[in-house]
Every structure is written in structure tokens, then in C-alpha cells.
CSV table of C-alpha atoms in Angstrom, one decimal:
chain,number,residue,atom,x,y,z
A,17,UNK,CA,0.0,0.0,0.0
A,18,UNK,CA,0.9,3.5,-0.3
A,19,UNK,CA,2.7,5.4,2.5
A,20,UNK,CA,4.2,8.6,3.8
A,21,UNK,CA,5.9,8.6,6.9
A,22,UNK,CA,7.4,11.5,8.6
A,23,UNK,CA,10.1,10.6,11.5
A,24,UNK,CA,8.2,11.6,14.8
A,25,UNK,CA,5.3,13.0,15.5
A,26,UNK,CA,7.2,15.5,17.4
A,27,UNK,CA,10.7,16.9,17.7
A,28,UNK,CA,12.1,19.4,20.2
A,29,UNK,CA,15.5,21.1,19.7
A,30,UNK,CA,17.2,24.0,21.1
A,31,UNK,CA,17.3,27.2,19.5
A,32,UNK,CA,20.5,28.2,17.4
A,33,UNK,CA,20.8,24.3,16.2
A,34,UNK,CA,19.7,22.9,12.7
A,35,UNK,CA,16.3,20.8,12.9
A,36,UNK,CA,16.0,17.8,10.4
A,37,UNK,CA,12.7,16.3,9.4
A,38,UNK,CA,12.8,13.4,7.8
A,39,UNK,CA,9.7,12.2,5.2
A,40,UNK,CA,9.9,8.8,3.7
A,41,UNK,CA,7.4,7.1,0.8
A,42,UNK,CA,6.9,3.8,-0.2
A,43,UNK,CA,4.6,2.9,-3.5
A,44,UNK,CA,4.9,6.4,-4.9
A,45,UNK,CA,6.7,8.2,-8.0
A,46,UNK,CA,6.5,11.4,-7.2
A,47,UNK,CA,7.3,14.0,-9.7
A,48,UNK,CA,7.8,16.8,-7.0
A,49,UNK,CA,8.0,16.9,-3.3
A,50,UNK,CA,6.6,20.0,-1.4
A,51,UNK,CA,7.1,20.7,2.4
A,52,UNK,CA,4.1,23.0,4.2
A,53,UNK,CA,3.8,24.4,7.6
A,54,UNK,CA,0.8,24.0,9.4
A,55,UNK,CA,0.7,26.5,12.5
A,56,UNK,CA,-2.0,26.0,14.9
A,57,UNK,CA,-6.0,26.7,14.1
A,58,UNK,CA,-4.6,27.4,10.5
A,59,UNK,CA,-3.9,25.8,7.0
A,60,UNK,CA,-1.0,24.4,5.7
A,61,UNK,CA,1.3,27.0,3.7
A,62,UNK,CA,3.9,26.2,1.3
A,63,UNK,CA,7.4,26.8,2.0
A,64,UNK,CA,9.3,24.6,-0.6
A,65,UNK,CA,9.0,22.3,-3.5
A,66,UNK,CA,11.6,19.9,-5.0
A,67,UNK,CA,12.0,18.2,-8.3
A,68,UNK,CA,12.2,14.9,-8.7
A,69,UNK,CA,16.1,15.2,-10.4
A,70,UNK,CA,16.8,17.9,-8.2
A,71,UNK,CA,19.1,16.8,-5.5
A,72,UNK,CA,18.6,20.0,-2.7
A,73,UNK,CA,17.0,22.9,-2.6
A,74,UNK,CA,17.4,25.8,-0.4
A,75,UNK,CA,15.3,28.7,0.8
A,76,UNK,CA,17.1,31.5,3.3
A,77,UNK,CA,17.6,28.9,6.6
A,78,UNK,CA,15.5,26.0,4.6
A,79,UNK,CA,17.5,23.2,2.6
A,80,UNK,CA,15.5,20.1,1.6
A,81,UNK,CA,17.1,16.9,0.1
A,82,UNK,CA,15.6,14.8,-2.3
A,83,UNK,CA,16.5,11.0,-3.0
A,84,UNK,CA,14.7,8.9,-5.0
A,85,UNK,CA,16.2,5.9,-4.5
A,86,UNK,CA,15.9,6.0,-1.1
A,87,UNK,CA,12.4,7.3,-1.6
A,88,UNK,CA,13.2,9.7,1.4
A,89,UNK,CA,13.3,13.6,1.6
A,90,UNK,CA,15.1,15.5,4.5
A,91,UNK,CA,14.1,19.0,5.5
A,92,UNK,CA,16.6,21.5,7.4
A,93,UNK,CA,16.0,24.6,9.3
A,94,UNK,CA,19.3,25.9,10.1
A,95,UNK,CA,20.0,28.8,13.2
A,96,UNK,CA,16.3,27.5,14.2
A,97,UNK,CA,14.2,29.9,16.3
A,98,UNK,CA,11.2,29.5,18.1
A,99,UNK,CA,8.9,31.3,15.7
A,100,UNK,CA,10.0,28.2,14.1
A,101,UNK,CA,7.9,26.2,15.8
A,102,UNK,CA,5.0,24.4,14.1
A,103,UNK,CA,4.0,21.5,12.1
A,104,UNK,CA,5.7,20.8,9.3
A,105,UNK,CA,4.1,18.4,6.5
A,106,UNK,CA,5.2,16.6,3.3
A,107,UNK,CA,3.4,16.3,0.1
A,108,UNK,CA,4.2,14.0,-2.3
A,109,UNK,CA,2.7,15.0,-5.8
A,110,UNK,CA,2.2,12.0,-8.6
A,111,UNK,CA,1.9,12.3,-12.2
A,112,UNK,CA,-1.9,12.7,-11.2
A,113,UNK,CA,-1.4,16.0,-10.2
A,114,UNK,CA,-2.8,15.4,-7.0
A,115,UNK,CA,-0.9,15.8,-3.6
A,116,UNK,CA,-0.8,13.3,-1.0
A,117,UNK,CA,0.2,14.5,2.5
A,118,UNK,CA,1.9,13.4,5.4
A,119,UNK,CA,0.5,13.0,9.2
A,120,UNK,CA,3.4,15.7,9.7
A,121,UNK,CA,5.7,16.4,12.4
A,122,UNK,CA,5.4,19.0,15.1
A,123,UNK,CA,8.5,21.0,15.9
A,124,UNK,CA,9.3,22.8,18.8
A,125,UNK,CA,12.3,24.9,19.5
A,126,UNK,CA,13.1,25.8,22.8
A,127,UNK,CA,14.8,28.9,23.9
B,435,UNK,CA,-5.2,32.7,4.2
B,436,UNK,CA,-7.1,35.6,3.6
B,437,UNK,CA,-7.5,34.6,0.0
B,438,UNK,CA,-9.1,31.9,0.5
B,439,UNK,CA,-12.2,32.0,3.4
B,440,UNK,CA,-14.0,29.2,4.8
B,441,UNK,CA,-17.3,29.6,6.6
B,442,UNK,CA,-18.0,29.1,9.5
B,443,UNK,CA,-15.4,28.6,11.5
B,444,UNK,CA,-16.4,26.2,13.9
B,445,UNK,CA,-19.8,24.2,13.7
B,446,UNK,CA,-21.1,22.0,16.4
B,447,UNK,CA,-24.2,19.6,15.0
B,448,UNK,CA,-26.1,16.7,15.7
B,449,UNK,CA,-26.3,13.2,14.3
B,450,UNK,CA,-28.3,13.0,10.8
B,451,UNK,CA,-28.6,16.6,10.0
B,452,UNK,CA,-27.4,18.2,7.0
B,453,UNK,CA,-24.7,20.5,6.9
B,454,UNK,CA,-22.9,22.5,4.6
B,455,UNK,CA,-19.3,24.1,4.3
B,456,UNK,CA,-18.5,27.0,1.8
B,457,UNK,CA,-15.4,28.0,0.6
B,458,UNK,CA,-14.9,31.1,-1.2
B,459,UNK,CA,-12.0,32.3,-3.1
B,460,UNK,CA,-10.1,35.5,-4.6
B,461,UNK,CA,-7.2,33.9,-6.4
B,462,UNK,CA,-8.6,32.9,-9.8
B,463,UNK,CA,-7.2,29.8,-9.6
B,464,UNK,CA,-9.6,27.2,-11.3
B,465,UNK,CA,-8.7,24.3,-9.1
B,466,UNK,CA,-10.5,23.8,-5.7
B,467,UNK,CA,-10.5,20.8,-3.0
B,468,UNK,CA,-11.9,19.9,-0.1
B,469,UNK,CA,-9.7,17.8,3.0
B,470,UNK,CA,-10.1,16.9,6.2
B,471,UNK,CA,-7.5,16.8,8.8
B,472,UNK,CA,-7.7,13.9,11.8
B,473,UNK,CA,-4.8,13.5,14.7
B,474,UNK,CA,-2.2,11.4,13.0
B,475,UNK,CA,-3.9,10.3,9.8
B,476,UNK,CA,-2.8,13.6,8.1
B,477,UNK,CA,-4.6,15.5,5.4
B,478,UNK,CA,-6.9,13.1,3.5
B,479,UNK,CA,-9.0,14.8,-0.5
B,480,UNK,CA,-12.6,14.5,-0.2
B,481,UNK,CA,-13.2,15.8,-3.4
B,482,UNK,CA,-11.6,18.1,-5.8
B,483,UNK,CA,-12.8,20.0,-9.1
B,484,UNK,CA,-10.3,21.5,-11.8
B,485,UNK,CA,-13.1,23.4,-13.4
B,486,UNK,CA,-16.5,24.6,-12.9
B,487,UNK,CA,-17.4,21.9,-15.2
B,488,UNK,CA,-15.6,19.4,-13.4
B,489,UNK,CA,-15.7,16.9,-10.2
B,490,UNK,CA,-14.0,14.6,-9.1
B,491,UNK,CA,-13.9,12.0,-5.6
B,492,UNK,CA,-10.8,11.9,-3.9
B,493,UNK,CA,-9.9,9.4,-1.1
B,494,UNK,CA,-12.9,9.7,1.1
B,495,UNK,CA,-15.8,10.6,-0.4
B,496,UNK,CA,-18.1,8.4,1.2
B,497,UNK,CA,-20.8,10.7,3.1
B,498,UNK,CA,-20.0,13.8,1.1
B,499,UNK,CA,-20.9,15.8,-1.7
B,500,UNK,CA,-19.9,18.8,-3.0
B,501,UNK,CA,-20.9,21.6,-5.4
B,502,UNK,CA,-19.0,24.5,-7.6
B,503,UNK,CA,-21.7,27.1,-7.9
B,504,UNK,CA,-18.5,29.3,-9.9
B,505,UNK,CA,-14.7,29.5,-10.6
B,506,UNK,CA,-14.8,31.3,-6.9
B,507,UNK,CA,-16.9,29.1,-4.8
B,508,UNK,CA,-16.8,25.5,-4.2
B,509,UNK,CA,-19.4,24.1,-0.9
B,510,UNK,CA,-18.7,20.9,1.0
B,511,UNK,CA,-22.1,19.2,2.4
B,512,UNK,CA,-22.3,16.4,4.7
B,513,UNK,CA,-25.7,15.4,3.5
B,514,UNK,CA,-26.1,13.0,6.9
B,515,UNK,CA,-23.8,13.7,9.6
B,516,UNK,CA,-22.1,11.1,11.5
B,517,UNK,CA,-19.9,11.5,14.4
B,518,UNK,CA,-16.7,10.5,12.7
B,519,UNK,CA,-16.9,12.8,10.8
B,520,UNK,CA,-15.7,15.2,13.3
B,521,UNK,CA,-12.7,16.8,12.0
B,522,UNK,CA,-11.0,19.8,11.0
B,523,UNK,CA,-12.0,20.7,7.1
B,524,UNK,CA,-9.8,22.2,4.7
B,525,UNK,CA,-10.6,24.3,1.1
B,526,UNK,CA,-7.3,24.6,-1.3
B,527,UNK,CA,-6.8,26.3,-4.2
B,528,UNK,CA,-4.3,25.5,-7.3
B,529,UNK,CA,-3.4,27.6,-10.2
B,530,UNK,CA,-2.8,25.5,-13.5
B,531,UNK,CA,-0.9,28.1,-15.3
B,532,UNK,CA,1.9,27.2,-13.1
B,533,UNK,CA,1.9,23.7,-15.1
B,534,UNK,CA,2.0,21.0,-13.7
B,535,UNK,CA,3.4,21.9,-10.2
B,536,UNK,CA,0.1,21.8,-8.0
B,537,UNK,CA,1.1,24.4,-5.3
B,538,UNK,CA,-1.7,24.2,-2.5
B,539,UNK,CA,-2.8,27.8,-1.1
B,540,UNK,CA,-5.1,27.0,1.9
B,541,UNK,CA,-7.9,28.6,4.1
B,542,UNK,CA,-8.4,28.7,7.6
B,543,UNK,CA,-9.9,25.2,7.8
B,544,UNK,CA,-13.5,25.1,9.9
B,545,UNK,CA,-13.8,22.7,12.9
B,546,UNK,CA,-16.9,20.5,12.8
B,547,UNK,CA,-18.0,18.7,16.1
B,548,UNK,CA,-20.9,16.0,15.1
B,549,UNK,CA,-22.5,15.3,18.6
């Protein structure tokens, strides 16, 4: 069957250090990859996408990693703050032009 | 968010009664869709539509129906309510002319409680 996993369901770091989020499909082909944050009482919002030859992207303090063949993307928040603190989710979007999500992964960063 | 509205907010109801949620939207985008977020089963399509023509079931349509009355508006209904179907709801828009990349833009989601 079809899944996307995201590491934890919850990760705390200290502020100043670089926060990994890890996403992971299986049974997918994704064309692009897309990470949202999800803050509470409000909708997702996109912060990056990533194509599927694309090896990294990076926005200001944002770098995400793509590998296919481990069917696993990685998303960085370096110098983290605590206005960096929310969920963060992963889409994976399909030839079908349709995005699946994951169950995300809520981040706090602790001053 | 303010681009795209959902109303209402929050909307507490009762077993078998019919409910509707409207989403409204200022984007032009063509593409609408409907979701609903539980605690860790993520964001799951109830339904989408790419034109004002057009509709299509996503994951979990079961117990759902939708209408696009225009390009701008696009209405959930829960023609029977059920208690699990409490969960948060969420509109999304897509613009097509970014080809194929389907870039999300959310509302503010509305919280249903089905007693």
C-alpha cells in the first residue's frame, strides 16, 4: 500500500541548532515533493517544492534533500528559532497532479 | 489565508442533520478541493474540481458531496452527519498556469463537532 511517513510525530531542539525532518514514501513516484507548515488553528502554507532530479534545494535557513532511490526527503531549518515552531508536512505530488500528504511532524524549538 | 475563506469557523451539530461548508476564493485559480485533517492520519481529498465543469472523488468521499456554484466558490455538504466525521476541514486552491506543479494555497480550515 501507499505510504508517507514523517520521522516523529514531534521533535524538540534547542534554538541556534539545525532541525532535520525526515519524510519517507513507499509505492509512490513522485514527480515533485513539497514541504508546508501548518501552525495552529490554520492551513497548511507552502514553504518549498523539489523536483524529482533535483538533489537540494534551499530557501534562506530551509534546505531540503531529495533522494529517490531511497524514496526519502530530509528538510533542514538551520539557526532554528522559536517562531519556528510548528508543524511541518510533506506532500508528495504524482503524475496525477494530485498531492498526498503526510501526518506531519510537530516542531518545537526551545529557547 | 485571507485569500481563500471558509465559513464558519467552527460548527457544532447533531447526528443525521445536514450540513454545509462553503469556501470562497479571490485567487482565480480554477482548481478547488476539499480535505479533512484527523490526529495522526494527516490531510486526506474529499473531493476536488479543476473546473467549474468538473468533479472529481478523492480518497474519502463516502458521506459527502460537493458543489461548484462558480470558478470562486466550491461548498462541501455532509448530507447526513455522523460523528466521525468530526474533524477539521480544509478548502485549497491550485493555479494550472503554473503547469503542472500543483502548489496548495489554503484557508483557515473550519472545525466540525458532530454530537
Amino acid at each position: 500500500s501507499q505510504k508517507i511517513e514523517q520521522n516523529s510525530e514531534a521533535l524538540n531542539i534547542q534554538e541556534g541548532k539545525t532541525a532535520t525532518l525526515t519524510c519517507n514514501y513507499t509505492n509512490y513516484s513522485p514527480a515533485y515533493l513539497q514541504w508546508y507548515r501548518q501552525d495552529p488553528g490554520r492551513g497548511p502554507v507552502f514553504l518549498l517544492l523539489i523536483r524529482e532530479n533535483e538533489k537540494e534545494k534551499r530557501k534562506e535557513r530551509l534546505k531540503v534533500t531529495f533522494d529517490t532511490t531511497l524514496k526519502q526527503s530530509l528538510f533542514h531549518i538551520t539557526a532554528s528559532q522559536p517562531a519556528d515552531s510548528a508543524t511541518y508536512l510533506c506532500a508528495l505530488q504524482t503524475g496525477a497532479n494530485n498531492l498526498f500528504f503526510g501526518t506531519g511532524t510537530r516542531l518545537t524549538v526551545i529557547p | 489565508d485571507a485569500d481563500v475563506t471558509q465559513t464558519p469557523r467552527n460548527r457544532i451539530t447533531k447526528t443525521g442533520k445536514r450540513i454545509m461548508l462553503e469556501c470562497s476564493q479571490t485567487k482565480g485559480h480554477d482548481r478547488m478541493y476539499w480535505y479533512r485533517q484527523d490526529p495522526g492520519l494527516g490531510l486526506r481529498l474529499i473531493y476536488y474540481s479543476f473546473d467549474v465543469k468538473d468533479i472529481n472523488k478523492g480518497e474519502i468521499s463516502d458521506g459527502y458531496s460537493v458543489s461548484r456554484q462558480a470558478q470562486a466558490k466550491f461548498s462541501l455538504s455532509l448530507e447526513s452527519a455522523i460523528p466521525n466525521q468530526t474533524a477539521l476541514y480544509f478548502c485549497a486552491t491550485s493555479d494550472p498556469t503554473s503547469g503542472s506543479i500543483e502548489t496548495q494555497y489554503f484557508g483557515p480550515g473550519t472545525r466540525l463537532l458532530v454530537l
